[in-house]
Coordinates of C-alpha atoms in Angstrom, one line a residue:
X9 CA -89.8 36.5 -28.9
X10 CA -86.6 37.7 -27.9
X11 CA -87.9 38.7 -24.3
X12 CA -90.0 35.7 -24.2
X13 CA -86.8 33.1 -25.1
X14 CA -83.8 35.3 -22.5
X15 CA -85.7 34.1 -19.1
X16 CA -85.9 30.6 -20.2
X17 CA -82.1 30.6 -21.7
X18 CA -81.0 32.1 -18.6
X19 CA -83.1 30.0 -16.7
X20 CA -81.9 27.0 -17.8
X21 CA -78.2 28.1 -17.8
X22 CA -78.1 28.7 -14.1
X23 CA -80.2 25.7 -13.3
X24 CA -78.1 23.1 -11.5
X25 CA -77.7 19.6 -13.2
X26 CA -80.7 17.5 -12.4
X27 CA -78.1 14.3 -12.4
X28 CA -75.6 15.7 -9.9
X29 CA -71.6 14.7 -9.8
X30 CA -73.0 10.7 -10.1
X31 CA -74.8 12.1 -13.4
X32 CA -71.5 14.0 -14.5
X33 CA -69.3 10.9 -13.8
X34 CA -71.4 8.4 -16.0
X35 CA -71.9 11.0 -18.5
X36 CA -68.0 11.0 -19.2
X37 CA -67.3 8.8 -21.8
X38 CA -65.9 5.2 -21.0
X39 CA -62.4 6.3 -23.0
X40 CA -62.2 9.3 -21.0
X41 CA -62.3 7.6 -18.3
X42 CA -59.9 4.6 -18.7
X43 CA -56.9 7.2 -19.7
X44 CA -57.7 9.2 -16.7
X45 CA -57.5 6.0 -14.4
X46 CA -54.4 5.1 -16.4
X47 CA -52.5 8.6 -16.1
X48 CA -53.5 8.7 -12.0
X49 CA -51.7 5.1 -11.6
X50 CA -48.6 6.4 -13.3
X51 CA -48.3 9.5 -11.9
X52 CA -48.5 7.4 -8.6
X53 CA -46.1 5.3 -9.9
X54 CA -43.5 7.8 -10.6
X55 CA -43.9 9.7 -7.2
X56 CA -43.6 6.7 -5.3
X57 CA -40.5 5.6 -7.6
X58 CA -38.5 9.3 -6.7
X59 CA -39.6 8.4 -3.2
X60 CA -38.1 5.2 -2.9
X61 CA -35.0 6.5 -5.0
X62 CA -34.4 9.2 -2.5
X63 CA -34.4 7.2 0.3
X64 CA -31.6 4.5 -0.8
X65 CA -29.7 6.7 -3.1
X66 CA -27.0 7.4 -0.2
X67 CA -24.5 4.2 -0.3
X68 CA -21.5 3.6 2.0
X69 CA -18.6 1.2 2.4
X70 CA -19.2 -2.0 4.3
X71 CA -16.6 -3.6 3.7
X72 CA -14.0 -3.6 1.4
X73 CA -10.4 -5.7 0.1
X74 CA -12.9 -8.9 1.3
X75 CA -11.9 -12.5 0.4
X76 CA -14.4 -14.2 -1.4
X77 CA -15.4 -16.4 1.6
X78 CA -16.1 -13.6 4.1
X79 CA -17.8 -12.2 0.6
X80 CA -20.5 -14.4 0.3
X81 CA -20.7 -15.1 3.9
X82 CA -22.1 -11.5 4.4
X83 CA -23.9 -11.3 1.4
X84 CA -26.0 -14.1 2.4
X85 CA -26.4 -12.8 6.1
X86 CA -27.5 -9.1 4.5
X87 CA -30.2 -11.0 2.3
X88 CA -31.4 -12.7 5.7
X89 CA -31.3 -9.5 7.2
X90 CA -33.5 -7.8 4.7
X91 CA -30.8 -5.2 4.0
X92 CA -30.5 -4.0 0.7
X93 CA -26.3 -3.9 -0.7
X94 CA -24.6 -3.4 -3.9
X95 CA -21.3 -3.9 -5.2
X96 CA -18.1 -1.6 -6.3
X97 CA -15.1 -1.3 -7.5
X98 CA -15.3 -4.9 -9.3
X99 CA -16.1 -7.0 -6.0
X100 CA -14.2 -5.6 -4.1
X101 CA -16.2 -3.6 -1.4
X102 CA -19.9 -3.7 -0.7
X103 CA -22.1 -0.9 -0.4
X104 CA -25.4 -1.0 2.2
X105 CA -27.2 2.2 2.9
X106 CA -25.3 5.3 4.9
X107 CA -28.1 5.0 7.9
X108 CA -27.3 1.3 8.0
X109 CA -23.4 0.8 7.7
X110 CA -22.6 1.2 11.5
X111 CA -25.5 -1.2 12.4
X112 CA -25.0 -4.2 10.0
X113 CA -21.3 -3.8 11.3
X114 CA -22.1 -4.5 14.8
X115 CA -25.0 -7.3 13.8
X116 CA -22.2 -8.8 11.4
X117 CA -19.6 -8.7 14.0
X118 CA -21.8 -10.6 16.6
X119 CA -22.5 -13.1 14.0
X120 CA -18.7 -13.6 13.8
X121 CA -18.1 -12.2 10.2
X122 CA -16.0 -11.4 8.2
X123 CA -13.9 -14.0 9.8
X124 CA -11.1 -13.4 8.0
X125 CA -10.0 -11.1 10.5
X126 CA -6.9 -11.4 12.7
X127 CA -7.7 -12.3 16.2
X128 CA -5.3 -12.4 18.8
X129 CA -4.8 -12.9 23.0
X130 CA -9.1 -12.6 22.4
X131 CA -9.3 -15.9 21.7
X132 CA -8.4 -16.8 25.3
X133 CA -11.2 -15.1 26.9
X134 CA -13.8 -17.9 25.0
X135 CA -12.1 -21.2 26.7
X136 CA -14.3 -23.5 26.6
X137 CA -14.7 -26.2 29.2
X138 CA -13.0 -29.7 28.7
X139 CA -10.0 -28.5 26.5
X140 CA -7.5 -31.0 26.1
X141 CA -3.7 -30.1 26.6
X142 CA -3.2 -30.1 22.6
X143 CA -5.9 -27.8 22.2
X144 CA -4.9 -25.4 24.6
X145 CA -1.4 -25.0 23.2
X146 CA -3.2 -24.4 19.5
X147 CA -5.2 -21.8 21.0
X148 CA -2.4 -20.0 22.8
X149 CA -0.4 -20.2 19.5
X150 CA -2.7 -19.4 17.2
X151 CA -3.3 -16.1 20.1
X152 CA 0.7 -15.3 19.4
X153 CA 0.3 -15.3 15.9
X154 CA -2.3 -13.3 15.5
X155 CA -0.8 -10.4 17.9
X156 CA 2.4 -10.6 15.9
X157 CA 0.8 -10.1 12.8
X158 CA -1.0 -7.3 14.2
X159 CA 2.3 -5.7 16.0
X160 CA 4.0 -6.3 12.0
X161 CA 1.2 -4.9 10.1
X162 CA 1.4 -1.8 12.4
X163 CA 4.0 -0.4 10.1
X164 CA 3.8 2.5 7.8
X165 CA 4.6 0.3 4.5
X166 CA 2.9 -3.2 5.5
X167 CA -0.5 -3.7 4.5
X168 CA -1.2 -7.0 5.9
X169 CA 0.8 -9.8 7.4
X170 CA 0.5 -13.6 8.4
X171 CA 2.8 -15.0 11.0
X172 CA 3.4 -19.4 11.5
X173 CA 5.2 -20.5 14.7
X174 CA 6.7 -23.8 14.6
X175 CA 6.7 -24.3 18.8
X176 CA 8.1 -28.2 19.3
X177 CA 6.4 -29.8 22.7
X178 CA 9.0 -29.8 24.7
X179 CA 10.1 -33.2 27.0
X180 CA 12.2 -34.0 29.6
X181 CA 15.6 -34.8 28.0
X182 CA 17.6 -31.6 27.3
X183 CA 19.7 -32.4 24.6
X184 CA 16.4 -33.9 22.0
X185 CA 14.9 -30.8 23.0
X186 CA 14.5 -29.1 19.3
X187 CA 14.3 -25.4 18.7
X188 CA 11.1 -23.0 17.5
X189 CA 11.3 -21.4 14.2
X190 CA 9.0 -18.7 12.8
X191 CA 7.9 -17.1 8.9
X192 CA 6.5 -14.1 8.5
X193 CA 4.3 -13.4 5.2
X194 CA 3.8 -9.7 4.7
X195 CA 1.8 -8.1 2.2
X196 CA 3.4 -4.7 1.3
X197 CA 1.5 -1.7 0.2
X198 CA 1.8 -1.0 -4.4
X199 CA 5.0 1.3 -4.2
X200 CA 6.4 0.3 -0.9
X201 CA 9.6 -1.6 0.4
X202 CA 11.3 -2.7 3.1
X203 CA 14.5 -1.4 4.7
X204 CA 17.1 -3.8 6.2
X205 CA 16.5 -1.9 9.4
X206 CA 13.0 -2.9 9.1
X207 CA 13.8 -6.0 8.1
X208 CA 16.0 -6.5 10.9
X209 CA 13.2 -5.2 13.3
X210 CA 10.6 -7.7 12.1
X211 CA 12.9 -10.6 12.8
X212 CA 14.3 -9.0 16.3
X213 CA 10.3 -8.5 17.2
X214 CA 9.6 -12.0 16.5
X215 CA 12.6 -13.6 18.1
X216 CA 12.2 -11.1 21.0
X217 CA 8.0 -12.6 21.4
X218 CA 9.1 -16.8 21.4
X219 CA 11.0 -18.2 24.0
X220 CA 14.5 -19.9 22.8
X221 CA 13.9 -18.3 19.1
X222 CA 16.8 -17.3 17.7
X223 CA 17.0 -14.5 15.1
X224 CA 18.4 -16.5 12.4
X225 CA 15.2 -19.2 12.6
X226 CA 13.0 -16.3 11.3
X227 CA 12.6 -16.3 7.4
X228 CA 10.8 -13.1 6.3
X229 CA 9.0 -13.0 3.3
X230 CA 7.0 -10.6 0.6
X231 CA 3.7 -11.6 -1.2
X232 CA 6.3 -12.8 -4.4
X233 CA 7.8 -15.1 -2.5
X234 CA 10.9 -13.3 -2.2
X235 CA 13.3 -13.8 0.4
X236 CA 13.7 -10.3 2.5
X237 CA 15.7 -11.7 5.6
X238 CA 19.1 -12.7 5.4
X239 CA 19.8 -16.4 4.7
X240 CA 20.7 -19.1 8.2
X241 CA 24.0 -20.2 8.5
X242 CA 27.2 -18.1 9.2
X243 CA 29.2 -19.4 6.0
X244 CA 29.2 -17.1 2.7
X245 CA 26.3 -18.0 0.3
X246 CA 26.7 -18.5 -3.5
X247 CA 25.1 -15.0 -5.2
X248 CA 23.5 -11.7 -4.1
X249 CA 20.6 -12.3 -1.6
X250 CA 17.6 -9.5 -1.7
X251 CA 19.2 -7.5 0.8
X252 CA 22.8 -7.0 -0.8
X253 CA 20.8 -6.4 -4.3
X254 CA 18.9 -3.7 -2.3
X255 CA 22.6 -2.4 -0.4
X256 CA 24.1 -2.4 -4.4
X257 CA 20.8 -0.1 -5.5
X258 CA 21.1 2.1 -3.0
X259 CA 24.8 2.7 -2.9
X260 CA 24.6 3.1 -6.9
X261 CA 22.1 5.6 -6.7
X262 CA 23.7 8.2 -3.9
X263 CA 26.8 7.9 -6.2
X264 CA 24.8 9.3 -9.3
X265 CA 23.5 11.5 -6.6
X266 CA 26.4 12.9 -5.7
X267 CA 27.5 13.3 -9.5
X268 CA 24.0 15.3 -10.1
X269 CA 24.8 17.6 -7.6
X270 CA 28.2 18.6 -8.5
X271 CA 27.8 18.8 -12.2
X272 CA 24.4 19.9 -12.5
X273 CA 25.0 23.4 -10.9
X274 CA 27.7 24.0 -13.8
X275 CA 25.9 22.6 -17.1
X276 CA 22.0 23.7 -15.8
X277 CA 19.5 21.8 -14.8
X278 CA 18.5 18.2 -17.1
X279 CA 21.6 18.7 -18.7
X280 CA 23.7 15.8 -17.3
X281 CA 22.5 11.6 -17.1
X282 CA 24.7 9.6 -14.9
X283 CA 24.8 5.9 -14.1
X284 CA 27.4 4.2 -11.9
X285 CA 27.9 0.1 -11.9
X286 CA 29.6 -0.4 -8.2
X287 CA 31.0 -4.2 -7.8
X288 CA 30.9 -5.5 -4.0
X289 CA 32.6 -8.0 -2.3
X290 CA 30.3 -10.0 0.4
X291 CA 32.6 -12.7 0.9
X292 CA 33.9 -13.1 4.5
X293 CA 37.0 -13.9 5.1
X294 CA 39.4 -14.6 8.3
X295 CA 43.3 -14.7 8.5
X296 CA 45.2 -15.5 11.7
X297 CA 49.2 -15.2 11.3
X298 CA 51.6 -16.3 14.2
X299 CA 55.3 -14.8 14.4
X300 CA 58.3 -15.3 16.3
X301 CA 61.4 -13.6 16.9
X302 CA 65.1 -14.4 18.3
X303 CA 66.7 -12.8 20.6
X304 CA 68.3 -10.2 19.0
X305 CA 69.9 -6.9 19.1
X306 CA 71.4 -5.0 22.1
X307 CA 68.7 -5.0 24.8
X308 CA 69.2 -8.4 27.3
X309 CA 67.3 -11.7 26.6
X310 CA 64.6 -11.9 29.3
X311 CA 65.3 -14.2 31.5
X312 CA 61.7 -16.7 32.0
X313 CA 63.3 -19.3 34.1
X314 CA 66.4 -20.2 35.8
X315 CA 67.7 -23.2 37.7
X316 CA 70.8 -24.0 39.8
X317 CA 72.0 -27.2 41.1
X318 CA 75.9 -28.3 43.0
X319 CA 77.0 -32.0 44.2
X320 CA 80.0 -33.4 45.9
X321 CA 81.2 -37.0 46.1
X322 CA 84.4 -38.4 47.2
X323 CA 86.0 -37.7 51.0
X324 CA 89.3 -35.6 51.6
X325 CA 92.4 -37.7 53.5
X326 CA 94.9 -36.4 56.0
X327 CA 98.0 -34.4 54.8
X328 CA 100.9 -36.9 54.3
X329 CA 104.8 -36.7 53.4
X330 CA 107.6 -35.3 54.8
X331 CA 106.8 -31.3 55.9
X332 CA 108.9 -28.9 53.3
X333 CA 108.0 -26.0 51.1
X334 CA 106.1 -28.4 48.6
X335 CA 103.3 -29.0 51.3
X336 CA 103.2 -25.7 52.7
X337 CA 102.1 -24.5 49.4
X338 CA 98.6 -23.0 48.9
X339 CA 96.3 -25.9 46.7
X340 CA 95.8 -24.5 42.9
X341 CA 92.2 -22.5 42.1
X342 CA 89.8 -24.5 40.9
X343 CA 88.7 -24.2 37.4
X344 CA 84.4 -23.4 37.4
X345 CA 82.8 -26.0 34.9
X346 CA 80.4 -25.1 32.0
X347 CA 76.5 -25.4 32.7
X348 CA 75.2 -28.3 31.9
X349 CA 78.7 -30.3 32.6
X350 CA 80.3 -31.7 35.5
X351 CA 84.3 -31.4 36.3
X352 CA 86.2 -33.4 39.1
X353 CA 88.1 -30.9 41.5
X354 CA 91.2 -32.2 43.0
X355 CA 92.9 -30.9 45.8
X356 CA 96.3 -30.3 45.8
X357 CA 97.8 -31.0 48.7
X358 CA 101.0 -32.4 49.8
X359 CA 101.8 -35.6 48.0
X360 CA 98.2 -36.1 46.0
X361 CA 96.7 -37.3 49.1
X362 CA 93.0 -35.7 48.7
X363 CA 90.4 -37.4 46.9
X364 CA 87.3 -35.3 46.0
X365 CA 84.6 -34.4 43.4
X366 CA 82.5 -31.3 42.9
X367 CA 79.2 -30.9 40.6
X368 CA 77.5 -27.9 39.6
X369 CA 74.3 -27.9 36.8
X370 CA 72.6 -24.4 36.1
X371 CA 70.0 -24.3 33.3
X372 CA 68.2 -20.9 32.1
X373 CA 64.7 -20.7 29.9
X374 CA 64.7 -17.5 27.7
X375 CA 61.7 -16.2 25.8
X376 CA 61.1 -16.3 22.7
X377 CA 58.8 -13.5 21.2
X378 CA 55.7 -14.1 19.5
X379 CA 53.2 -12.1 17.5
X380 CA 49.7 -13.6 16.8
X381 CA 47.4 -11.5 14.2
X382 CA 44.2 -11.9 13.9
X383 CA 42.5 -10.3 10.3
X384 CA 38.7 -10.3 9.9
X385 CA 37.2 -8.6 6.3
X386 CA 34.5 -6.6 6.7
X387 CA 31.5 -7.5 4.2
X388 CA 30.5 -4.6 1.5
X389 CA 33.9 -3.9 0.1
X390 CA 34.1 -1.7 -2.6
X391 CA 36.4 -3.7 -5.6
X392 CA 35.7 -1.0 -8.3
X393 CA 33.6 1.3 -9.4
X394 CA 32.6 2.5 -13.2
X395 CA 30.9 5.9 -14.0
X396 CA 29.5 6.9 -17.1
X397 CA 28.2 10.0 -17.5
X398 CA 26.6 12.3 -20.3
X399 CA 26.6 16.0 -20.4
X400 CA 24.6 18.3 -23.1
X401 CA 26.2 20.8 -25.5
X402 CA 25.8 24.0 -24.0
X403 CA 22.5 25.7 -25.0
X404 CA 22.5 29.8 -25.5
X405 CA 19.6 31.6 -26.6
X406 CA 20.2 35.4 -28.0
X407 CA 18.2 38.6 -27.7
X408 CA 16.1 37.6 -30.8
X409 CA 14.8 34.4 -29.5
X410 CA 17.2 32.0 -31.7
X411 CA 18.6 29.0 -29.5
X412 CA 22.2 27.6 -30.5
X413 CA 23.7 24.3 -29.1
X414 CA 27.8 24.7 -28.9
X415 CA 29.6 22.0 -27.6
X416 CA 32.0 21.8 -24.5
X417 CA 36.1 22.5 -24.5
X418 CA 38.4 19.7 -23.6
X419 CA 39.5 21.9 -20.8
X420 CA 36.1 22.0 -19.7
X421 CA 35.1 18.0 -20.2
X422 CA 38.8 17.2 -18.4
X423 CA 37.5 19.6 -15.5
X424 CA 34.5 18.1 -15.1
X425 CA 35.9 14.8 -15.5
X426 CA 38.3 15.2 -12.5
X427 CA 35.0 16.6 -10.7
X428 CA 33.4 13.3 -11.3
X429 CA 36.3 11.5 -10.2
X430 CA 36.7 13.0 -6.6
X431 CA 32.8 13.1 -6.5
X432 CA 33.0 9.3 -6.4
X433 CA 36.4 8.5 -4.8
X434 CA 38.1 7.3 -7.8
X435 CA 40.9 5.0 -6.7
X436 CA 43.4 3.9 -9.7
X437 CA 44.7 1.2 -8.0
X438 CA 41.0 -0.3 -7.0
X439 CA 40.9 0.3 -11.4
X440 CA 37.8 2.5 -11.5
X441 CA 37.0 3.9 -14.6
X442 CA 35.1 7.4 -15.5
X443 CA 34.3 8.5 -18.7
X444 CA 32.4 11.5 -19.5
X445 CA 31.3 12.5 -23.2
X446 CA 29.9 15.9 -24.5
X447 CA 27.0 15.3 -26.6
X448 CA 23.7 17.2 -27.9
X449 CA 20.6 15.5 -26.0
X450 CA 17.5 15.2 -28.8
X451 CA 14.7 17.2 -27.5
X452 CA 11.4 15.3 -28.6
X453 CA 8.4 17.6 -28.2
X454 CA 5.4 16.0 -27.1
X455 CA 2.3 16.7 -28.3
X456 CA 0.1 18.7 -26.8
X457 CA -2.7 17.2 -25.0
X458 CA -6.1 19.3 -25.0
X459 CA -8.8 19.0 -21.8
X460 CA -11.5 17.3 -22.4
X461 CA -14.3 19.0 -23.3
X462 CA -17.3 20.1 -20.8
X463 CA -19.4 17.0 -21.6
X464 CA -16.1 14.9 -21.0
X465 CA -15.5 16.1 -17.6
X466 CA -15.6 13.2 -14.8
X467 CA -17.1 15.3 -12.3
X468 CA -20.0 16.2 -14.7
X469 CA -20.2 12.6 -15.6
X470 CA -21.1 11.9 -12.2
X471 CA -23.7 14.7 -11.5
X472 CA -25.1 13.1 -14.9
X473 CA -25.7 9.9 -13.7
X474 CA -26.6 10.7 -10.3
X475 CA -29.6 13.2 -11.7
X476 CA -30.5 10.9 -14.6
X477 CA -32.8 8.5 -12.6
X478 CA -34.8 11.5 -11.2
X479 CA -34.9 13.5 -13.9
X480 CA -36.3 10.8 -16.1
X481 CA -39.0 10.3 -13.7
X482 CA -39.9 13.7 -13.7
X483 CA -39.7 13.7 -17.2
X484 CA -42.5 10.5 -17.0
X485 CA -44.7 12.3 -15.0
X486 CA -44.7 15.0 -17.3
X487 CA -45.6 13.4 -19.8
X488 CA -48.1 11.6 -18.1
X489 CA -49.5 14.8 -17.5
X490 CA -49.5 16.7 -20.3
X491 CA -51.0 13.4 -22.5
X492 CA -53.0 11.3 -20.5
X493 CA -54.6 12.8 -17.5
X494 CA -55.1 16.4 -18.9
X495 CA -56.5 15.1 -22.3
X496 CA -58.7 13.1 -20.1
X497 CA -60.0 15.9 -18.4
X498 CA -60.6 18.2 -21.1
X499 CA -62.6 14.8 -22.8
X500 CA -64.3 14.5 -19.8
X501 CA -65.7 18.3 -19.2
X502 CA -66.8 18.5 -23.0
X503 CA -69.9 16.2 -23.2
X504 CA -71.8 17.9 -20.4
X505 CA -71.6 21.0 -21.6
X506 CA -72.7 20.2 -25.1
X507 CA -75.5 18.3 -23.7
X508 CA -76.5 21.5 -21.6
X509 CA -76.2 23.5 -24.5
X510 CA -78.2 21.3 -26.7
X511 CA -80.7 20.4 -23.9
X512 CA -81.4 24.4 -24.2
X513 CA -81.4 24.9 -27.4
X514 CA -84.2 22.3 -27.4
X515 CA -86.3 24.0 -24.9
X516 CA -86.0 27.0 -26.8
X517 CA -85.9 26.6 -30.7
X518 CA -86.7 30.4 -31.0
X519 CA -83.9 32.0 -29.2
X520 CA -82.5 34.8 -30.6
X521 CA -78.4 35.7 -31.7
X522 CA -78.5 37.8 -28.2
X523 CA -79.9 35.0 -26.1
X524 CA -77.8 32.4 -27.5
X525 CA -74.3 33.9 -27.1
X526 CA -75.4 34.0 -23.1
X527 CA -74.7 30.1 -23.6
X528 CA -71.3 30.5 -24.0
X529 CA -68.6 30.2 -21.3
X530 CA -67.2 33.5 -20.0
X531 CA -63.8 32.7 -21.7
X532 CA -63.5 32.9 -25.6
X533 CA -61.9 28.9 -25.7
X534 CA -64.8 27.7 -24.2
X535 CA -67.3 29.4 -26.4
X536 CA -65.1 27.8 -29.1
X537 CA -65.1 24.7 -28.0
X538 CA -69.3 24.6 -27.0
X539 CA -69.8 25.9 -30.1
X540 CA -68.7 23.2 -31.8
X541 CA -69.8 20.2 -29.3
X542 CA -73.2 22.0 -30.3
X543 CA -72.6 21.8 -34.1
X544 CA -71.2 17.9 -33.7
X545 CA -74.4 16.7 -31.6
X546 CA -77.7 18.8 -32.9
X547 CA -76.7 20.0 -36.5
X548 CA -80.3 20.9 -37.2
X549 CA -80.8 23.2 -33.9
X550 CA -77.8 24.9 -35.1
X551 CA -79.1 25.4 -38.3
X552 CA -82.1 26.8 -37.1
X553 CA -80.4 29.3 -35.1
X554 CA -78.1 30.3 -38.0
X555 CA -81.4 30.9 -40.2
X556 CA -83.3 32.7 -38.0
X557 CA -79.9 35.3 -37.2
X558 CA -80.1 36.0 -40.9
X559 CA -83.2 36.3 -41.6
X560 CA -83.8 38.6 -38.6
X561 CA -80.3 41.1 -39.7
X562 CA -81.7 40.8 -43.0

């Protein structure tokens, strides 16, 4: 029975199905099949996901520091473009893919966006045909604007400017003629300023661009509003404008400076505060004096003008009288007048006989000296100075370790006091003041601060949520592995070999324990796992088998 039953067993074992791989697909159960189909689609779905992630991970700067105009101008030209964006640091920029950023630039730029954009001398190369005279002179200011705000945001500490010209149209009468101004709005970088040399340079550049612009019709202004340039007008102006307020700062701080640096070598390093209050005098102020002097002293009066006049009248007679010693005599010398006067001269002669008049004027200019002073104030005076400053006890730390805080000498706090004092220029009679103290500085210490622990770590943040999207896909397909499609599989490869089994068991009710374990799959699992398919579908074959085993060992 046992030889008879092997042949057919083996037989039927390595007999092809009769059904084929149609037979084996419609022999899978209809459950089997729907999770299989299921677990293929999302497996698909994942791969394709990672795929597509991939591919558009990589996102670069567009554009960035936008206004919200150009904003949702360029948003709504990337949507018509098909170009896929995102948005970063609150608005501010937008992200398009890194294989994209260089052509949406160009195919945005010939669109015209972002149009925020300072354009200059450009605009003249797109005159259009039929301008009027109004419009011309717009375009060729709106040109000069737009290069002087490029020429001002050039600098180092200006992040953006906007420049207005205020050109008049000029006519034909000189004196209504009426004068350009300009105002400059710059937008400084966060912990930037302006110097006054830079300030001065802004206003000579823009003056300098505009014919007939004087430097004192250019107002220069920050993003606060704050006037940077120095106010129009030649007459003193009531308070501190920004740029005296900045002059005050900085000639405060080199006087600490210059305190730090001669005390601090001596008392050690954070051992010594400083502040100096400086008061300046702006005002401007013009004296002229006029002197004169007399004549005086030894050295001659200059002479500056001298004039000399002489005049006779009258008309001389003949001697007369009887000849004698009388008339022989010689006539009397004539006395000179004083200036200014006149005197009648009379000859003597014999008798009286002559009648005659002489005139002399002579008038002299002398100068008179004079001394004209002219005194001009320069702006910036210094009218006092007051300096307070603090220096800490001296510190001394022994050969143990143990720190002790002593406190200065009054020799040493009067020499450092005088050190101060030449430091800064002290001037009594300007009535600066210094004082310096000794006292202990409290030493607060701050807590210690621990680093952040591995998971806190920004860097490892950032790896985090760039792997989590793929590794959760991966982790999907996975799953979708491991309990759909493979359970599917192993649901689908059971039936047929039960049936097989069963379908020979059937042919051969008499097979013995030898023939029957040549069933069984070559691995131990799959005998397992026939063996009970076998015992599920046809109980009663297996039954018969198990019987006739034991009744043949017995």
């Amino acid at each position: 029975m046992d030889n008879a039953l092997t042949p057919a067993l083996h037989s039927g074992a390595a007999r092809p199905s009769p059904d084929g791989m149609m037979g084996r697909l419609t022999a899978v159960p209809v459950k089997a099949m729907v999770m299989l189909t299921l677990g293929v689609a999302a497996l698909a779905a994942v791969i394709a996901a990672l795929a597509m992630w991939s591919r558009s991970g990589d996102y670069r700067v567009l554009y960035a520091n936008l206004s919200d105009k150009d904003g949702g101008a360029i948003l709504s030209q990337l949507s018509q473009m098909n170009v896929p964006y995102k948005h970063a640091d609150g608005g501010n920029a937008i992200l398009v893919p890194a294989d994209k950023v260089h052509d949406v630039r160009l195919k945005l730029a010939q669109a015209g966006l972002p149009k925020g954009s300072t354009v200059g001398f450009e605009l003249l190369d797109n005159a259009r045909f039929g301008q009027t005279q109004f419009q011309e002179r717009m375009t060729w200011q709106r040109a000069l604007e737009g290069e002087l705000a490029r020429s001002i945001g050039a600098l180092a500490a200006v992040q953006s400017a906007r420049v207005h010209l205020a050109l008049p149209q000029q006519n034909g009468f000189f004196r209504e003629q009426q004068k350009p101004s300009a105002s400059v709005l710059v937008q400084l970088h966060p912990g930037r300023v302006l110097e006054r040399a830079q300030i001065a340079g802004i206003v000579h550049l823009v003056s300098a661009s505009v014919p007939e612009l004087t430097p004192k019709a250019v107002s220069v202004l920050d993003s606060s509003g704050t006037l940077l340039s120095g106010a129009s007008g030649d007459g003193p102006t009531n308070g501190l404008d920004a740029q005296q307020l900045q002059y005050v700062q900085q000639l405060e701080a080199s006087y600490v400076k210059r305190v730090i640096e001669i005390i601090e070598p001596i008392v050690g390093r954070d051992n010594v505060r400083a502040t100096i209050a400086a008061e300046v005098d702006f005002a401007q102020s013009e004296a002229t004096d006029e002197l004169f002097k007399p004549n005086q002293g030894k050295e001659p009066a200059a002479v500056r003008s001298q004039q000399m006049s002489e005049s006779t009248n009258g008309t001389g007679s003949a001697p007369s009288g009887v000849p004698g010693a009388l008339s022989n005599q010689p006539p009397v010398p004539a006395t000179a007048p004083l200036a200014g006067a006149s005197a009648p001269l009379h000859s003597a002669a014999a008798g009286g006989g002559a009648n005659a008049s002489l005139r002399r004027d002579n008038v002299v200019n002398y100068e008179v000296d004079k001394t004209v002073r002219v005194t001009r104030n320069a702006t910036g005076i210094i009218k006092r100075l007051n300096a307070a400053v603090v220096v800490n006890h001296r510190v001394v730390t022994d050969a143990k370790g143990k720190t002790t805080s002593t406190p200065l000498s009054a020799d040493e706090v009067e020499k450092l006091t005088a050190l101060v004092q030449e430091s800064i220029g002290f001037s009594k009679e300007r009535g600066d003041s210094v004082k310096l103290i000794n006292a202990p500085f409290r030493t607060e210490v701050m807590p210690k601060i621990d680093a952040a622990p591995m998971w806190q770590q920004p860097w490892l943040i950032d790896l985090v949520r760039a792997a989590a999207v793929p590794a959760a896909l991966v982790l999907v397909a996975l799953l979708v592995v491991s309990g759909v499609i493979k359970p599917a599989l192993k649901a689908a490869a059971g039936p047929t070999t039960g049936r097989q089994l069963n379908t020979v068991v059937a042919d051969a009710p008499t097979a013995t324990p030898a023939a029957a374990l040549a069933l069984s799959a070559p691995t131990a699992d799959k005998q397992l796992t026939d063996a009970r398919e076998l015992a599920k579908q046809n109980p009663a074959a297996v039954a018969h088998i198990v019987r006739d085993w034991v009744s043949k060992d017995a």
